[in-house]
PDB file of C-alpha atoms in Angstrom:
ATOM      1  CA  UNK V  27     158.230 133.630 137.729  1.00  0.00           C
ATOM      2  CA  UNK V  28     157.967 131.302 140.696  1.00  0.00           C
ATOM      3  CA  UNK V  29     159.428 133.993 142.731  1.00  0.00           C
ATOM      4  CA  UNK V  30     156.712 136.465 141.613  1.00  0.00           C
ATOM      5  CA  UNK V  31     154.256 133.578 142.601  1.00  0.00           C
ATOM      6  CA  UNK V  32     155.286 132.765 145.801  1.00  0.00           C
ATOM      7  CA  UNK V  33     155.188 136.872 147.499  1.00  0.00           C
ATOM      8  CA  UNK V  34     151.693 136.906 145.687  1.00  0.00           C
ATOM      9  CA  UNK V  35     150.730 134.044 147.683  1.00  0.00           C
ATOM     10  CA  UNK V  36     152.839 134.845 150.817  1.00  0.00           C
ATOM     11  CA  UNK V  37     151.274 138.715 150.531  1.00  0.00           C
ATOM     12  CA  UNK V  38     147.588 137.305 149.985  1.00  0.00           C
ATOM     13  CA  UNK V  39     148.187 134.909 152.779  1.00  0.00           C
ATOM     14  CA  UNK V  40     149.649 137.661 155.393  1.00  0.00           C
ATOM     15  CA  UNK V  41     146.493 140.081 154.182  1.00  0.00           C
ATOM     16  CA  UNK V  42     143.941 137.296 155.025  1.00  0.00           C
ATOM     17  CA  UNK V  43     145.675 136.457 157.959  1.00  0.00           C
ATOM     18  CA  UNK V  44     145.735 140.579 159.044  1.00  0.00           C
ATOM     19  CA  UNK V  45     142.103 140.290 158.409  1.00  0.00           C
ATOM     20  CA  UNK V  46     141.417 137.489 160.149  1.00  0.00           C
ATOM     21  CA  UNK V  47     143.295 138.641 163.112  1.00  0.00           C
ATOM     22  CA  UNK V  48     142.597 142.462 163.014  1.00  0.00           C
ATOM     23  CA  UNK V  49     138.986 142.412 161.515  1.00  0.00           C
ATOM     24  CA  UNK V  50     137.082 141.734 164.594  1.00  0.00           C
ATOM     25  CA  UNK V  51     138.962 144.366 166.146  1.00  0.00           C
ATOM     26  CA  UNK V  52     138.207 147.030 163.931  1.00  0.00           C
ATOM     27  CA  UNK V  53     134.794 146.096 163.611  1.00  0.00           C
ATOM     28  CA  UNK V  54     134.357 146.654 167.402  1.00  0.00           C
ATOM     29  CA  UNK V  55     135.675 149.733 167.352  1.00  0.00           C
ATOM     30  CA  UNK V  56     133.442 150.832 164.667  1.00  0.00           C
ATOM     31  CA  UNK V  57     130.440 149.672 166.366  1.00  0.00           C
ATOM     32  CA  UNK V  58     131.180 150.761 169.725  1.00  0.00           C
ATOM     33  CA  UNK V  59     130.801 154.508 167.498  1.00  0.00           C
ATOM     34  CA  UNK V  60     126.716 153.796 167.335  1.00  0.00           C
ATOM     35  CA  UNK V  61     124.367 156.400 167.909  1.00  0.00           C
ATOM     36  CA  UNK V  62     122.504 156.559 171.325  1.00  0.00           C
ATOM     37  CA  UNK V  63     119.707 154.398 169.616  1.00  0.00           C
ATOM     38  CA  UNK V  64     122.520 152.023 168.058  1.00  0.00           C
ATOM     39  CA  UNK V  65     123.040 148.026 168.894  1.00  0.00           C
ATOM     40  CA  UNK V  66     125.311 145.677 168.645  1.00  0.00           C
ATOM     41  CA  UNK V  67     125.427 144.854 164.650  1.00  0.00           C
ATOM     42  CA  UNK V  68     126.163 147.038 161.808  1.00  0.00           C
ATOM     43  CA  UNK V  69     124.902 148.879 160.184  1.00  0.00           C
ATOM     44  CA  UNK V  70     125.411 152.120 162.028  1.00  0.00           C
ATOM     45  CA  UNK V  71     122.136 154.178 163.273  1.00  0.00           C
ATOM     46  CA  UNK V  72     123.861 157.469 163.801  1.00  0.00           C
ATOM     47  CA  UNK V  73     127.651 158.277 164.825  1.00  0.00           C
ATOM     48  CA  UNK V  74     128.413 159.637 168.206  1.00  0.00           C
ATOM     49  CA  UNK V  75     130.587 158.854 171.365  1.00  0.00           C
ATOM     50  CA  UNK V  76     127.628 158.752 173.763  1.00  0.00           C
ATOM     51  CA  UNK V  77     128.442 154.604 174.158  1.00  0.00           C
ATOM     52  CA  UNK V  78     132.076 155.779 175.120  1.00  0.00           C
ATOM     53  CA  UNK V  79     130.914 158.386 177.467  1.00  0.00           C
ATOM     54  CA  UNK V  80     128.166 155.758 179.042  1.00  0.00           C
ATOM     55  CA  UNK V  81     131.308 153.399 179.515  1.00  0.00           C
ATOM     56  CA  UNK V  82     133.345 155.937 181.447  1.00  0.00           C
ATOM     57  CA  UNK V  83     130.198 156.870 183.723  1.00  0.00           C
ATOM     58  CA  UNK V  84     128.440 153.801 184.120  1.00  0.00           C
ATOM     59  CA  UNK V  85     130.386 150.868 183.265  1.00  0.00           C
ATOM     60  CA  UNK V  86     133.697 151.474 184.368  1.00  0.00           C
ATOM     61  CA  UNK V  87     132.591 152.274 188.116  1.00  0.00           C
ATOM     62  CA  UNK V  88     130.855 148.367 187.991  1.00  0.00           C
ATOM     63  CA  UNK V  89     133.608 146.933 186.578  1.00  0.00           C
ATOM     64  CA  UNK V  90     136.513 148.945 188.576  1.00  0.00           C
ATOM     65  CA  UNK V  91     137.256 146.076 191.231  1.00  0.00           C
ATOM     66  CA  UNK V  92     137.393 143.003 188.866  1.00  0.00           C
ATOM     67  CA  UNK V  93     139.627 145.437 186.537  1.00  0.00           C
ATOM     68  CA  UNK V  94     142.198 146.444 189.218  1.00  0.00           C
ATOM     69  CA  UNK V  95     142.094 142.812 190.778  1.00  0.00           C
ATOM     70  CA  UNK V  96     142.997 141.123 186.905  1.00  0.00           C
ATOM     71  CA  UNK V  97     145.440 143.930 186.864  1.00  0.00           C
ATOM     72  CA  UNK V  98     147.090 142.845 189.834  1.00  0.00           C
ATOM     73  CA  UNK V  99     146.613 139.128 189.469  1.00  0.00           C
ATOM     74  CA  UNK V 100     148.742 139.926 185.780  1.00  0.00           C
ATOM     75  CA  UNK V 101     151.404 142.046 187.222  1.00  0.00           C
ATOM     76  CA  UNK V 102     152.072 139.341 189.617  1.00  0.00           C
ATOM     77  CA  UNK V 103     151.672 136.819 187.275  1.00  0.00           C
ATOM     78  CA  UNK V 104     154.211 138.476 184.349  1.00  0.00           C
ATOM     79  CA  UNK V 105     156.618 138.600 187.475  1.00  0.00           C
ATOM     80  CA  UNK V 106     156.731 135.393 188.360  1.00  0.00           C
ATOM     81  CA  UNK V 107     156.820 133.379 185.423  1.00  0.00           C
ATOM     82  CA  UNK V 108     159.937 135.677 183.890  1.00  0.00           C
ATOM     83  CA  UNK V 109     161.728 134.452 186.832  1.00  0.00           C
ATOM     84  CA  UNK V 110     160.420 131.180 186.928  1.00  0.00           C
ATOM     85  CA  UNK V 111     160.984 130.816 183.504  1.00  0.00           C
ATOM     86  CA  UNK V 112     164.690 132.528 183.582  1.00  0.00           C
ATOM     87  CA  UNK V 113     165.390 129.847 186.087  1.00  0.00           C
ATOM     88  CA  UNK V 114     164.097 127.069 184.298  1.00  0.00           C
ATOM     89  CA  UNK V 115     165.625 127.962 181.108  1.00  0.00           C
ATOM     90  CA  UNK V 116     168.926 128.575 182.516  1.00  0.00           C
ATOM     91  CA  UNK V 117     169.045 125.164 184.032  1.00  0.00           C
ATOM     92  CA  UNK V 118     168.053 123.255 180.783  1.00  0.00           C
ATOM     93  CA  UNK V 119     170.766 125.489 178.802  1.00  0.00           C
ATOM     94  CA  UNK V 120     173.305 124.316 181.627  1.00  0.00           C
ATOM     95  CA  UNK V 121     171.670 120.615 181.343  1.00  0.00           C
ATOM     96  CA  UNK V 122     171.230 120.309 184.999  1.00  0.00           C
ATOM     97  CA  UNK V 123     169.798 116.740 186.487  1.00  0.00           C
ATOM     98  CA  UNK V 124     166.526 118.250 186.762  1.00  0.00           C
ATOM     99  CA  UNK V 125     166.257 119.689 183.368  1.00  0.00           C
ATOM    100  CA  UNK V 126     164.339 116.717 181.508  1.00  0.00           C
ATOM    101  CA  UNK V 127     162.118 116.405 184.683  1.00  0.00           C
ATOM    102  CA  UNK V 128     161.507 120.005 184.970  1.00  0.00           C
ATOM    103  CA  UNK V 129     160.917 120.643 180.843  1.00  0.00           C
ATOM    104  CA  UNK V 130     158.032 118.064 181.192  1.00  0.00           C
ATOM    105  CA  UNK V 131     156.852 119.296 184.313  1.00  0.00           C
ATOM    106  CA  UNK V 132     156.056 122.420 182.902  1.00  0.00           C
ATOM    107  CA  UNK V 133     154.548 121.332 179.386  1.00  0.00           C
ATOM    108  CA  UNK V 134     152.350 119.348 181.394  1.00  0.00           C
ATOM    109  CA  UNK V 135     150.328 122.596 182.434  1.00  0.00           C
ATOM    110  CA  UNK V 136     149.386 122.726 178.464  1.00  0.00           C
ATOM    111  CA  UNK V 137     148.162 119.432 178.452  1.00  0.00           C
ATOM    112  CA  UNK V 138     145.892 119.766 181.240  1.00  0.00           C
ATOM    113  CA  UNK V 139     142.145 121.236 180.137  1.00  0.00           C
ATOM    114  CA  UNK V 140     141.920 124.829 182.066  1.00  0.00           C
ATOM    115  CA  UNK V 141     138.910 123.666 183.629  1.00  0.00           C
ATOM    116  CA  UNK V 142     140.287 120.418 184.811  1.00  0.00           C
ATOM    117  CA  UNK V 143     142.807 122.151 185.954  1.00  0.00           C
ATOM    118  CA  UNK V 144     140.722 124.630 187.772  1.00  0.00           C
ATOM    119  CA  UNK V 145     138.336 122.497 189.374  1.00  0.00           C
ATOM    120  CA  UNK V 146     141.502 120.789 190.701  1.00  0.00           C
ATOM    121  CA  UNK V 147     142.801 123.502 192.597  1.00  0.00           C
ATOM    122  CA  UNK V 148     139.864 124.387 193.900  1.00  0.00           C
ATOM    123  CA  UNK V 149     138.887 120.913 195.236  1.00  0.00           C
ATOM    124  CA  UNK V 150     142.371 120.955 196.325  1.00  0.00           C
ATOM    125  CA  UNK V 151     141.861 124.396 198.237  1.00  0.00           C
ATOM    126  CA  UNK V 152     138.450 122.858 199.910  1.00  0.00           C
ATOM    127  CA  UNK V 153     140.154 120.153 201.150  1.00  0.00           C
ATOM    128  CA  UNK V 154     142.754 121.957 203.003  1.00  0.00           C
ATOM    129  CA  UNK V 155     140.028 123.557 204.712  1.00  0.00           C
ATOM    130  CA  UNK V 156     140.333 127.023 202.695  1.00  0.00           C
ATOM    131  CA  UNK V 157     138.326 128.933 200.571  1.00  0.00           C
ATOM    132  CA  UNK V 158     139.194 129.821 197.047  1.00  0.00           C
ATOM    133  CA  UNK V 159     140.578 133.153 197.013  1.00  0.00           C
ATOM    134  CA  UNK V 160     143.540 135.276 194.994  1.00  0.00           C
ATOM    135  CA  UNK V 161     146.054 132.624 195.914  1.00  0.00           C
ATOM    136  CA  UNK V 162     144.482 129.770 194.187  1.00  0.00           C
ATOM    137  CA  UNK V 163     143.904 132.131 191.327  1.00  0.00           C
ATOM    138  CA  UNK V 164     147.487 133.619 190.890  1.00  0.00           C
ATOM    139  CA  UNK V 165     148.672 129.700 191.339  1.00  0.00           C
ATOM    140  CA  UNK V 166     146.487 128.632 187.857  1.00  0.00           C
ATOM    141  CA  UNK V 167     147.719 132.028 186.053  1.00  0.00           C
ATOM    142  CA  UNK V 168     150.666 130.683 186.853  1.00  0.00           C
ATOM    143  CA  UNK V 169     150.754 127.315 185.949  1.00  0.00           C
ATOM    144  CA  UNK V 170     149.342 128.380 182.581  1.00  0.00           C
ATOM    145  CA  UNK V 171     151.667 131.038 181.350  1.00  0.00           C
ATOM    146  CA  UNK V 172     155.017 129.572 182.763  1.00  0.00           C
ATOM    147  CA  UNK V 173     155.039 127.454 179.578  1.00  0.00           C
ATOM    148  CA  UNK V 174     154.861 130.265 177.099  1.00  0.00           C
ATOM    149  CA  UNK V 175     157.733 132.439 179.394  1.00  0.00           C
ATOM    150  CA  UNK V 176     159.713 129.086 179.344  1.00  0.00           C
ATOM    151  CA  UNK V 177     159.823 128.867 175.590  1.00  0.00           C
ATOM    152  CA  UNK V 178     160.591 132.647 175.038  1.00  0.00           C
ATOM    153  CA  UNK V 179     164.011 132.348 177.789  1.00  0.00           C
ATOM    154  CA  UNK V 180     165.099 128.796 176.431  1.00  0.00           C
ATOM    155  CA  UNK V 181     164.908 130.769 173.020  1.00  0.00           C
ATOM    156  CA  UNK V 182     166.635 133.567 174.074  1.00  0.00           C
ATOM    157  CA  UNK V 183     169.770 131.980 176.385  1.00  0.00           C
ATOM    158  CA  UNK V 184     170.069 129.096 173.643  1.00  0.00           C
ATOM    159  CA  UNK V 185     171.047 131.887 171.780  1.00  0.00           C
ATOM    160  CA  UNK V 186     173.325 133.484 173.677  1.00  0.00           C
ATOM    161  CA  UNK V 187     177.398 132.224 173.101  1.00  0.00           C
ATOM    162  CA  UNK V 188     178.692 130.753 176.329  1.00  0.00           C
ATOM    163  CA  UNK V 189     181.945 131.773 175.459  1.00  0.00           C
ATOM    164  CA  UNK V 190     180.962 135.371 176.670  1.00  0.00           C
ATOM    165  CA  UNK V 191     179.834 134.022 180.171  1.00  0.00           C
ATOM    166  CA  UNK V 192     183.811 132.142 180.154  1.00  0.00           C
ATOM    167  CA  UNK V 193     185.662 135.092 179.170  1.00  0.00           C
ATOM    168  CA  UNK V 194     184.123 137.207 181.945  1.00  0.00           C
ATOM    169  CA  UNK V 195     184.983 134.108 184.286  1.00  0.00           C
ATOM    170  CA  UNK V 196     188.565 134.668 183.086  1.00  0.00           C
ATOM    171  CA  UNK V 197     188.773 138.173 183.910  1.00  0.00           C
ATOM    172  CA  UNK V 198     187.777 137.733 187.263  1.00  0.00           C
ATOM    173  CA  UNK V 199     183.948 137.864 187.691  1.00  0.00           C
ATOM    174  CA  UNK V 200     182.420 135.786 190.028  1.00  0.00           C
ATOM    175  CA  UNK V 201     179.252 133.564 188.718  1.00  0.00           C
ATOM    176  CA  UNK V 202     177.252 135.636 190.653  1.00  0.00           C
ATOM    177  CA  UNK V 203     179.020 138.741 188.592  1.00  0.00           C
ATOM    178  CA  UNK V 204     178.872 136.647 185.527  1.00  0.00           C
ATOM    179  CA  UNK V 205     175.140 136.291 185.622  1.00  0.00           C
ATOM    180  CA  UNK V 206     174.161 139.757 186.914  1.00  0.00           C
ATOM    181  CA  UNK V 207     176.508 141.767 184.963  1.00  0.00           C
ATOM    182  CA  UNK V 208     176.671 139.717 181.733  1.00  0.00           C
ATOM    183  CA  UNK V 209     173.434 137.661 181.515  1.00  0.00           C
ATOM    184  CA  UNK V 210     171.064 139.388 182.214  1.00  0.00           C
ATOM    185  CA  UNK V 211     171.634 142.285 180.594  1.00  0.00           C
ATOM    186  CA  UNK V 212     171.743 140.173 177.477  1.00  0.00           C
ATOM    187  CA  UNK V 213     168.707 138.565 178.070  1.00  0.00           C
ATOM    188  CA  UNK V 214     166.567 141.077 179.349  1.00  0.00           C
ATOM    189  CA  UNK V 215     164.592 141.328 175.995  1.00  0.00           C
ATOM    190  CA  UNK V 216     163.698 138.105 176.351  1.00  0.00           C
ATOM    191  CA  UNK V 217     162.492 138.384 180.141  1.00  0.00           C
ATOM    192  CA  UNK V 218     160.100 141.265 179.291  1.00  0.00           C
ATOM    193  CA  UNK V 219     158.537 139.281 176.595  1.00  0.00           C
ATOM    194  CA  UNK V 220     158.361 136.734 179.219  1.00  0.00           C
ATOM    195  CA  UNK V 221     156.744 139.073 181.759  1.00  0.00           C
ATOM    196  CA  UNK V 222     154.441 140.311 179.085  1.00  0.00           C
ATOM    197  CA  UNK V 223     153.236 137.503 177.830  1.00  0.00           C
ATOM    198  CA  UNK V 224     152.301 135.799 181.107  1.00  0.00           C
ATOM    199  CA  UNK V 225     150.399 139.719 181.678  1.00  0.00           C
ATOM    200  CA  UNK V 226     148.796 139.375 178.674  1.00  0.00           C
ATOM    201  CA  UNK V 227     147.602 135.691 179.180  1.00  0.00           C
ATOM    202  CA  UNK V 228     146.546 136.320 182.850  1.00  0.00           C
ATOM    203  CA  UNK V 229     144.702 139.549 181.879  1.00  0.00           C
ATOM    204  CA  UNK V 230     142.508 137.338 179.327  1.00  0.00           C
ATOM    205  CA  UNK V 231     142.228 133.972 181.413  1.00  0.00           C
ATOM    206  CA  UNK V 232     138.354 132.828 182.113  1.00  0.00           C
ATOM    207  CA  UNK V 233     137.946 129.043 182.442  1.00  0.00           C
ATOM    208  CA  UNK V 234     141.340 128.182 184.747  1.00  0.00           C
ATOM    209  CA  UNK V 235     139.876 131.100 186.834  1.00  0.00           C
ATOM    210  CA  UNK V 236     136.089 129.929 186.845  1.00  0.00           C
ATOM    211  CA  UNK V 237     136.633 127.887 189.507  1.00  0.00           C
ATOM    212  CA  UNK V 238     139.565 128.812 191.506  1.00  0.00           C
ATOM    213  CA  UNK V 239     137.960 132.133 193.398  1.00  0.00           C
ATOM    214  CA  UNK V 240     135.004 134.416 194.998  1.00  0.00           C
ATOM    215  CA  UNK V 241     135.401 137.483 193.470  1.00  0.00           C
ATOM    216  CA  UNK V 242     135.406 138.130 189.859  1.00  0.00           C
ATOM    217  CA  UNK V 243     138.001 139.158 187.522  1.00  0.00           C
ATOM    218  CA  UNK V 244     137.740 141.235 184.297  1.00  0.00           C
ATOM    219  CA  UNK V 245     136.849 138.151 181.879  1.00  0.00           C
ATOM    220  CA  UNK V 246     134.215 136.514 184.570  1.00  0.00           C
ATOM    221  CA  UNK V 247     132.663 139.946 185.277  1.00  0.00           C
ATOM    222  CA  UNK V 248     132.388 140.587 181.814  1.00  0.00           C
ATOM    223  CA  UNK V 249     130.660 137.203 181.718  1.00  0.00           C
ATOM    224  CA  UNK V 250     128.154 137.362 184.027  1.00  0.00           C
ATOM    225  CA  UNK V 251     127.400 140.643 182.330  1.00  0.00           C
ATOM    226  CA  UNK V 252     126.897 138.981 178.987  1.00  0.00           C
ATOM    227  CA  UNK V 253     124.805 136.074 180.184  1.00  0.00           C
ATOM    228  CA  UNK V 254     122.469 138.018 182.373  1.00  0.00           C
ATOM    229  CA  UNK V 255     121.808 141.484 181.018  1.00  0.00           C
ATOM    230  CA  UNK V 256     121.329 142.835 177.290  1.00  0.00           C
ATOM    231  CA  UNK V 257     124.182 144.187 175.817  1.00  0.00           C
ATOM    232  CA  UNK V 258     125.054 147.524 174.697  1.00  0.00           C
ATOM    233  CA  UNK V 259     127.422 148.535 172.474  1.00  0.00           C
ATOM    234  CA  UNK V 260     129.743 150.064 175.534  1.00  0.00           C
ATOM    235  CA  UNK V 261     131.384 146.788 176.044  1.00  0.00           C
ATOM    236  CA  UNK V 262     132.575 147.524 172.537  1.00  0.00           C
ATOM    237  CA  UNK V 263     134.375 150.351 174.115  1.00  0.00           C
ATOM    238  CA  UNK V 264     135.772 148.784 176.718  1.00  0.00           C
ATOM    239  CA  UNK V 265     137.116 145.628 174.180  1.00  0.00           C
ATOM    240  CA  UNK V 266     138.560 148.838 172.163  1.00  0.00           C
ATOM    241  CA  UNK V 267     139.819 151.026 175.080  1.00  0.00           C
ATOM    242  CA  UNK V 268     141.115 147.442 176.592  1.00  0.00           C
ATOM    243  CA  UNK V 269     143.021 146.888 173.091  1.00  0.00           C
ATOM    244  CA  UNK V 270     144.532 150.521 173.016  1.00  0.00           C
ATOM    245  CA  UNK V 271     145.792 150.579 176.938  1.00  0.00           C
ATOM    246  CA  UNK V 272     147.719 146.956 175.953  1.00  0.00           C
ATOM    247  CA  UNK V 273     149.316 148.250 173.233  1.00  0.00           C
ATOM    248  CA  UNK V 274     150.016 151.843 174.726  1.00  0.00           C
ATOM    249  CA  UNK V 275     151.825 149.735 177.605  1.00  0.00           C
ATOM    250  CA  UNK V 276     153.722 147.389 175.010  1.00  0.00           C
ATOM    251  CA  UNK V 277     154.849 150.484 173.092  1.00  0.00           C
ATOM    252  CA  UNK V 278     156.006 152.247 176.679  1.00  0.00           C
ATOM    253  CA  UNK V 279     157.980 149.203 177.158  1.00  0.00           C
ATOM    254  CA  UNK V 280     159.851 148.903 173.823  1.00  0.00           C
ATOM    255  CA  UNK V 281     160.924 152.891 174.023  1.00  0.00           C
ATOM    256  CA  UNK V 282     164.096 151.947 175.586  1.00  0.00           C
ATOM    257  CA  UNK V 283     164.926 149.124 173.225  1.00  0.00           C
ATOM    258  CA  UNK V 284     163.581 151.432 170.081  1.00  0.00           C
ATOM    259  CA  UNK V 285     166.082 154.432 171.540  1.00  0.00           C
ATOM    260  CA  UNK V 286     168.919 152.082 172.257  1.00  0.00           C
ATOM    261  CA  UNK V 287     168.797 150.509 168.236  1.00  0.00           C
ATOM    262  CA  UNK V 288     168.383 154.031 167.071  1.00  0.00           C
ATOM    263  CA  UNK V 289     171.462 155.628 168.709  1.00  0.00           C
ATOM    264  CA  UNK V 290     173.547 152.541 167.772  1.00  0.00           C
ATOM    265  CA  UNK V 291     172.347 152.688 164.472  1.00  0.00           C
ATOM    266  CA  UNK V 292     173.250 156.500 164.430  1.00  0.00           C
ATOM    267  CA  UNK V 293     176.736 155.328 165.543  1.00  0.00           C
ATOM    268  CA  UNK V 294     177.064 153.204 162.780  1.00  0.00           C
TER     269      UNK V 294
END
């Protein structure tokens, strides 16, 4: 009886939860479906694509710069904190000196308010005489997703039995062998969630970029546009067609991993 009670209550939770999550998602999608005479709040006046088709011929082309740029700014930024965070994780599962140092170095960036932490950068940047700029800007995305990559690879190689790494020390390997032959290939799963999580929070980042450069990025453009102009129901599009490219790239990425577990299950 308790059993049936608690995955009523688990199955309620995880649908509220879904909801909760999902909901405003869905919702967006819906509305960005208005007729040409539609706005921004249900209910629907009409059905048609005409939003979709204004987004691909009128706001795409203004917001084509600040798109590419986050782009860029997250590819760089997914980059860099996997390998930061491979590096940092592999010294605190070796317990080097610097590990305890370096573990609260890093939390510290979650600590910080993103604003606080982007006005410092940027007063920083002014006083070496240089104006804000996509340094400054990859240097925040940084600091604020190196955490979450951190956690994922101290997760992962914590994981991973060190009596694996010794045996191909016996056979011969080198530790430069060792780690590129045996260690990374095990913990590549865990680097690509690293790399796509620091995308995914760069992509999305507004207030540690507010401050930090000159040109806008997808979340500031998208700002200005809400703060200045009416809205339409294309930027419900774009939210939608934003939520469909991240996921299309997500589920590109995990083909390999989904093909790999599929043959070896066929093996088994």
């Amino acid at each position: 009886m308790r059993t049936k009670l608690g995955i009523t209550f688990l199955t309620l939770y995880f649908g509220m939860f879904s909801i909760f999550l999902y909901g405003p998602i869905i919702i967006m999608t819906i509305l960005s479906f208005q007729g040409p005479t539609g706005g921004m709040t249900l209910p629907l006046k009409g059905v048609s694509t005409y939003w979709w088709q204004r987004l691909f011929t009128v706001r795409l082309p203004e917001l084509g710069a600040p798109l590419l740029r986050s782009i860029a700014i997250a590819v760089m930024t997914g980059i860099i904190v996997a390998v930061l965070g491979f590096i940092s994780a592999l010294a605190v599962r070796r317990r080097a000196r610097v590990a305890s140092f370096l573990t609260w170095g890093i939390f510290l960036a979650l600590l910080t308010p993103g604003i606080l932490l982007g006005l410092g950068v940027s007063l920083w940047w002014r006083i070496l005489g240089l104006q804000p700029g996509n340094v400054p800007l990859l240097g925040v995305h940084v600091i604020w997703a190196l955490p979450f990559a951190f956690l994922i690879l101290v997760a992962v190689l914590t994981r991973i039995n060190p009596n694996i790494e010794e045996a191909a020390r016996d056979l011969g390997a080198s530790g430069y062998r060792t780690l590129l032959d045996v260690l990374l290939p095990i913990a590549w799963p865990g680097i690509l969630s690293a790399a796509l999580f620091g995308f995914t929070l760069s992509l999305n980042e507004f207030e540690r970029s507010l401050l930090v450069t000159t040109q806008n990025t997808l979340p500031l453009q998208l700002w200005s546009i809400v703060t200045v102009r009416v809205l339409d129901p294309d930027v419900y599009a774009l939210g939608a067609l934003t939520v469909i490219v991240t996921l299309g790239i997500v589920f590109l990425l995990l083909v390999p991993s989904l093909i790999s577990q599929f043959a070896r299950f066929r093996k088994e």
